[in-house]
Amino acid sequence: MSNESLKIYLQKIKEFLLPLLICLKDWCKQAHQKYLKKEKIRIKTERELKILMNQKKLREELFDVFSTSSYPKLIAVRTLQNIRPVSYEIQKNEILYYYTIDKEQSEKIALTICKSICDNMNNDIVTYGQFLMENYFPEELLIMYPNLWYGVKVLKVTDQETNVKLTVVSNRPL
């Protein structure tokens, strides 16, 4: 085979394979995009599940703290059902967890009392955390009270009709 005929032969092979390779490239690109989309959904679902599980665990830890105290205008927290998870919100790099606790009466609570309740709850969280540090090993605390170990704070207490809404943040990594 001469050099000229070889060039012609290779050119015909290239012309024949080019559409096939373009099609294969497009198929690979679509398959990769589909994989990335499914992976994003999986990661988002996994993160939401972790957040919901942490919200449940945080509720249990808050119950342990709040059940030993009383707060003005609020019912006494005597069962886990007294603290109801409402929702969560991701702001910046923090996850805000929202809970409600019933009021004793449906009367409006002044902002100063809401602020006082918030401060008292945060003081109780610190005091309870110190008690735990004095009486448990760190390994136990990480298992039993991971949110309290990493840090929890009630950011805000908001008055609603029949209850108050707590805005809580936890420093626990997910």
mmCIF file of C-alpha atoms in Angstrom:
data_model
loop_
_atom_site.group_PDB
_atom_site.id
_atom_site.type_symbol
_atom_site.label_atom_id
_atom_site.label_comp_id
_atom_site.label_asym_id
_atom_site.label_seq_id
_atom_site.Cartn_x
_atom_site.Cartn_y
_atom_site.Cartn_z
ATOM 1 C CA MET A 1 0.000 0.000 0.000
ATOM 2 C CA SER A 2 1.371 3.354 -0.938
ATOM 3 C CA ASN A 3 1.685 6.288 1.381
ATOM 4 C CA GLU A 4 -1.028 8.204 -0.505
ATOM 5 C CA SER A 5 -3.545 5.366 -0.372
ATOM 6 C CA LEU A 6 -2.813 4.868 3.342
ATOM 7 C CA LYS A 7 -3.654 8.541 4.001
ATOM 8 C CA ILE A 8 -6.924 8.189 2.098
ATOM 9 C CA TYR A 9 -7.751 4.986 3.972
ATOM 10 C CA LEU A 10 -7.065 6.614 7.372
ATOM 11 C CA GLN A 11 -9.120 9.661 6.379
ATOM 12 C CA LYS A 12 -12.114 7.432 5.563
ATOM 13 C CA ILE A 13 -11.749 5.610 8.895
ATOM 14 C CA LYS A 14 -11.601 8.962 10.688
ATOM 15 C CA GLU A 15 -14.725 10.188 8.863
ATOM 16 C CA PHE A 16 -16.502 6.952 9.769
ATOM 17 C CA LEU A 17 -15.477 6.965 13.453
ATOM 18 C CA LEU A 18 -15.873 10.695 14.161
ATOM 19 C CA PRO A 19 -19.693 10.672 14.568
ATOM 20 C CA LEU A 20 -19.421 7.539 16.693
ATOM 21 C CA LEU A 21 -16.814 9.140 18.970
ATOM 22 C CA ILE A 22 -18.872 12.337 19.270
ATOM 23 C CA CYS A 23 -21.903 10.256 20.210
ATOM 24 C CA LEU A 24 -19.846 8.298 22.756
ATOM 25 C CA LYS A 25 -18.469 11.553 24.211
ATOM 26 C CA ASP A 26 -21.999 12.996 24.567
ATOM 27 C CA TRP A 27 -23.248 9.787 26.177
ATOM 28 C CA CYS A 28 -20.385 9.794 28.691
ATOM 29 C CA LYS A 29 -21.026 13.455 29.494
ATOM 30 C CA GLN A 30 -24.757 12.815 30.069
ATOM 31 C CA ALA A 31 -24.025 9.757 32.215
ATOM 32 C CA HIS A 32 -21.609 11.790 34.342
ATOM 33 C CA GLN A 33 -24.145 14.633 34.731
ATOM 34 C CA LYS A 34 -26.797 12.120 35.797
ATOM 35 C CA TYR A 35 -24.364 10.610 38.319
ATOM 36 C CA LEU A 36 -23.544 14.074 39.740
ATOM 37 C CA LYS A 37 -27.241 14.894 40.073
ATOM 38 C CA LYS A 38 -27.961 11.634 41.915
ATOM 39 C CA GLU A 39 -24.914 12.179 44.141
ATOM 40 C CA LYS A 40 -26.087 15.714 45.065
ATOM 41 C CA ILE A 41 -29.512 14.334 45.979
ATOM 42 C CA ARG A 42 -27.954 11.542 48.054
ATOM 43 C CA ILE A 43 -25.688 13.986 49.904
ATOM 44 C CA LYS A 44 -28.573 16.391 50.549
ATOM 45 C CA THR A 45 -30.814 13.586 51.821
ATOM 46 C CA GLU A 46 -28.038 12.251 54.049
ATOM 47 C CA ARG A 47 -27.401 15.724 55.484
ATOM 48 C CA GLU A 48 -31.105 16.283 56.168
ATOM 49 C CA LEU A 49 -31.285 12.934 57.944
ATOM 50 C CA LYS A 50 -28.263 13.822 60.091
ATOM 51 C CA ILE A 51 -29.838 17.187 60.965
ATOM 52 C CA LEU A 52 -33.137 15.555 61.949
ATOM 53 C CA MET A 53 -31.349 12.930 64.035
ATOM 54 C CA ASN A 54 -29.352 15.669 65.762
ATOM 55 C CA GLN A 55 -32.540 17.652 66.366
ATOM 56 C CA LYS A 56 -34.017 14.612 68.122
ATOM 57 C CA LYS A 57 -30.862 14.111 70.211
ATOM 58 C CA LEU A 58 -30.697 17.826 71.056
ATOM 59 C CA ARG A 59 -34.327 17.689 72.199
ATOM 60 C CA GLU A 60 -33.447 14.879 74.631
ATOM 61 C CA GLU A 61 -30.485 16.844 75.967
ATOM 62 C CA LEU A 62 -32.558 20.012 76.374
ATOM 63 C CA PHE A 63 -35.168 17.979 78.238
ATOM 64 C CA ASP A 64 -32.505 16.792 80.689
ATOM 65 C CA VAL A 65 -31.460 20.399 81.293
ATOM 66 C CA PHE A 66 -34.887 22.059 81.394
ATOM 67 C CA SER A 67 -36.591 19.354 83.483
ATOM 68 C CA THR A 68 -34.499 20.399 86.488
ATOM 69 C CA SER A 69 -35.598 24.050 86.291
ATOM 70 C CA SER A 70 -38.687 26.186 85.991
ATOM 71 C CA TYR A 71 -39.173 29.263 83.874
ATOM 72 C CA PRO A 72 -41.634 32.106 84.391
ATOM 73 C CA LYS A 73 -44.873 31.896 82.367
ATOM 74 C CA LEU A 74 -43.981 28.444 80.935
ATOM 75 C CA ILE A 75 -45.327 25.052 81.943
ATOM 76 C CA ALA A 76 -42.884 22.852 83.804
ATOM 77 C CA VAL A 77 -40.924 20.596 81.453
ATOM 78 C CA ARG A 78 -41.682 17.194 82.965
ATOM 79 C CA THR A 79 -41.875 14.966 79.879
ATOM 80 C CA LEU A 80 -39.999 14.884 76.611
ATOM 81 C CA GLN A 81 -43.264 15.777 74.833
ATOM 82 C CA ASN A 82 -43.210 19.209 76.532
ATOM 83 C CA ILE A 83 -40.401 20.190 74.128
ATOM 84 C CA ARG A 84 -41.668 19.858 70.577
ATOM 85 C CA PRO A 85 -39.363 20.093 67.557
ATOM 86 C CA VAL A 86 -40.797 22.428 64.926
ATOM 87 C CA SER A 87 -38.231 22.821 62.177
ATOM 88 C CA TYR A 88 -34.654 23.727 61.407
ATOM 89 C CA GLU A 89 -32.980 26.318 59.252
ATOM 90 C CA ILE A 90 -29.482 26.540 57.822
ATOM 91 C CA GLN A 91 -28.022 30.035 58.158
ATOM 92 C CA LYS A 92 -24.449 30.724 57.150
ATOM 93 C CA ASN A 93 -22.498 27.859 58.728
ATOM 94 C CA GLU A 94 -24.974 27.226 61.544
ATOM 95 C CA ILE A 95 -28.052 25.083 61.852
ATOM 96 C CA LEU A 96 -30.806 26.724 63.858
ATOM 97 C CA TYR A 97 -33.191 24.296 65.534
ATOM 98 C CA TYR A 98 -36.674 25.442 66.505
ATOM 99 C CA TYR A 99 -38.682 23.975 69.390
ATOM 100 C CA THR A 100 -41.839 25.003 71.206
ATOM 101 C CA ILE A 101 -42.781 24.828 74.882
ATOM 102 C CA ASP A 102 -46.317 25.567 76.062
ATOM 103 C CA LYS A 103 -47.152 28.598 78.178
ATOM 104 C CA GLU A 104 -49.104 28.407 81.433
ATOM 105 C CA GLN A 105 -51.696 30.829 80.073
ATOM 106 C CA SER A 106 -52.419 32.254 76.637
ATOM 107 C CA GLU A 107 -51.517 35.769 77.711
ATOM 108 C CA LYS A 108 -48.811 37.648 75.872
ATOM 109 C CA ILE A 109 -45.322 37.468 77.387
ATOM 110 C CA ALA A 110 -43.300 40.680 77.484
ATOM 111 C CA LEU A 111 -40.035 40.830 75.535
ATOM 112 C CA THR A 112 -38.093 41.370 78.760
ATOM 113 C CA ILE A 113 -39.508 38.144 80.201
ATOM 114 C CA CYS A 114 -38.674 36.289 76.971
ATOM 115 C CA LYS A 115 -35.109 37.610 77.227
ATOM 116 C CA SER A 116 -34.994 36.575 80.903
ATOM 117 C CA ILE A 117 -36.221 33.055 80.023
ATOM 118 C CA CYS A 118 -33.550 32.829 77.320
ATOM 119 C CA ASP A 119 -30.817 33.933 79.747
ATOM 120 C CA ASN A 120 -32.030 31.508 82.422
ATOM 121 C CA MET A 121 -32.060 28.624 79.940
ATOM 122 C CA ASN A 122 -28.513 29.424 78.833
ATOM 123 C CA ASN A 123 -27.360 29.634 82.463
ATOM 124 C CA ASP A 124 -28.988 26.255 83.124
ATOM 125 C CA ILE A 125 -27.262 24.759 80.072
ATOM 126 C CA VAL A 126 -23.872 25.971 81.349
ATOM 127 C CA THR A 127 -24.545 24.771 84.906
ATOM 128 C CA TYR A 128 -25.764 21.367 83.709
ATOM 129 C CA GLY A 129 -22.746 21.064 81.400
ATOM 130 C CA GLN A 130 -20.406 21.773 84.319
ATOM 131 C CA PHE A 131 -22.197 19.150 86.395
ATOM 132 C CA LEU A 132 -21.759 16.616 83.580
ATOM 133 C CA MET A 133 -18.051 17.471 83.209
ATOM 134 C CA GLU A 134 -17.505 16.861 86.916
ATOM 135 C CA ASN A 135 -19.342 13.527 86.982
ATOM 136 C CA TYR A 136 -18.636 11.793 83.656
ATOM 137 C CA PHE A 137 -15.658 10.876 81.548
ATOM 138 C CA PRO A 138 -15.322 12.777 78.244
ATOM 139 C CA GLU A 139 -15.929 9.588 76.249
ATOM 140 C CA GLU A 140 -19.251 9.086 78.041
ATOM 141 C CA LEU A 141 -20.272 12.687 77.476
ATOM 142 C CA LEU A 142 -19.576 12.477 73.751
ATOM 143 C CA ILE A 143 -21.980 9.552 73.532
ATOM 144 C CA MET A 144 -24.657 10.666 75.992
ATOM 145 C CA TYR A 145 -24.586 14.458 75.497
ATOM 146 C CA PRO A 146 -22.778 15.284 72.243
ATOM 147 C CA ASN A 147 -24.525 18.634 71.752
ATOM 148 C CA LEU A 148 -23.835 19.811 75.300
ATOM 149 C CA TRP A 149 -20.229 18.652 74.909
ATOM 150 C CA TYR A 150 -19.687 20.798 71.805
ATOM 151 C CA GLY A 151 -21.821 23.688 73.030
ATOM 152 C CA VAL A 152 -25.506 24.620 72.903
ATOM 153 C CA LYS A 153 -27.082 28.037 73.132
ATOM 154 C CA VAL A 154 -30.651 29.286 73.147
ATOM 155 C CA LEU A 155 -30.430 32.281 70.834
ATOM 156 C CA LYS A 156 -33.959 33.529 71.204
ATOM 157 C CA VAL A 157 -37.283 32.887 72.935
ATOM 158 C CA THR A 158 -40.231 34.141 70.880
ATOM 159 C CA ASP A 159 -43.751 34.505 72.235
ATOM 160 C CA GLN A 160 -46.532 32.848 70.251
ATOM 161 C CA GLU A 161 -50.225 32.410 71.043
ATOM 162 C CA THR A 162 -50.181 29.293 73.214
ATOM 163 C CA ASN A 163 -46.476 28.569 73.413
ATOM 164 C CA VAL A 164 -43.005 30.017 73.047
ATOM 165 C CA LYS A 165 -40.607 29.176 70.248
ATOM 166 C CA LEU A 166 -36.989 28.491 71.140
ATOM 167 C CA THR A 167 -34.265 29.149 68.590
ATOM 168 C CA VAL A 168 -31.360 26.894 69.524
ATOM 169 C CA VAL A 169 -27.940 26.453 67.969
ATOM 170 C CA SER A 170 -25.552 23.567 68.566
ATOM 171 C CA ASN A 171 -21.845 23.566 67.747
ATOM 172 C CA ARG A 172 -21.856 19.801 67.254
ATOM 173 C CA PRO A 173 -20.472 18.853 63.845
ATOM 174 C CA LEU A 174 -22.771 16.661 61.788
#
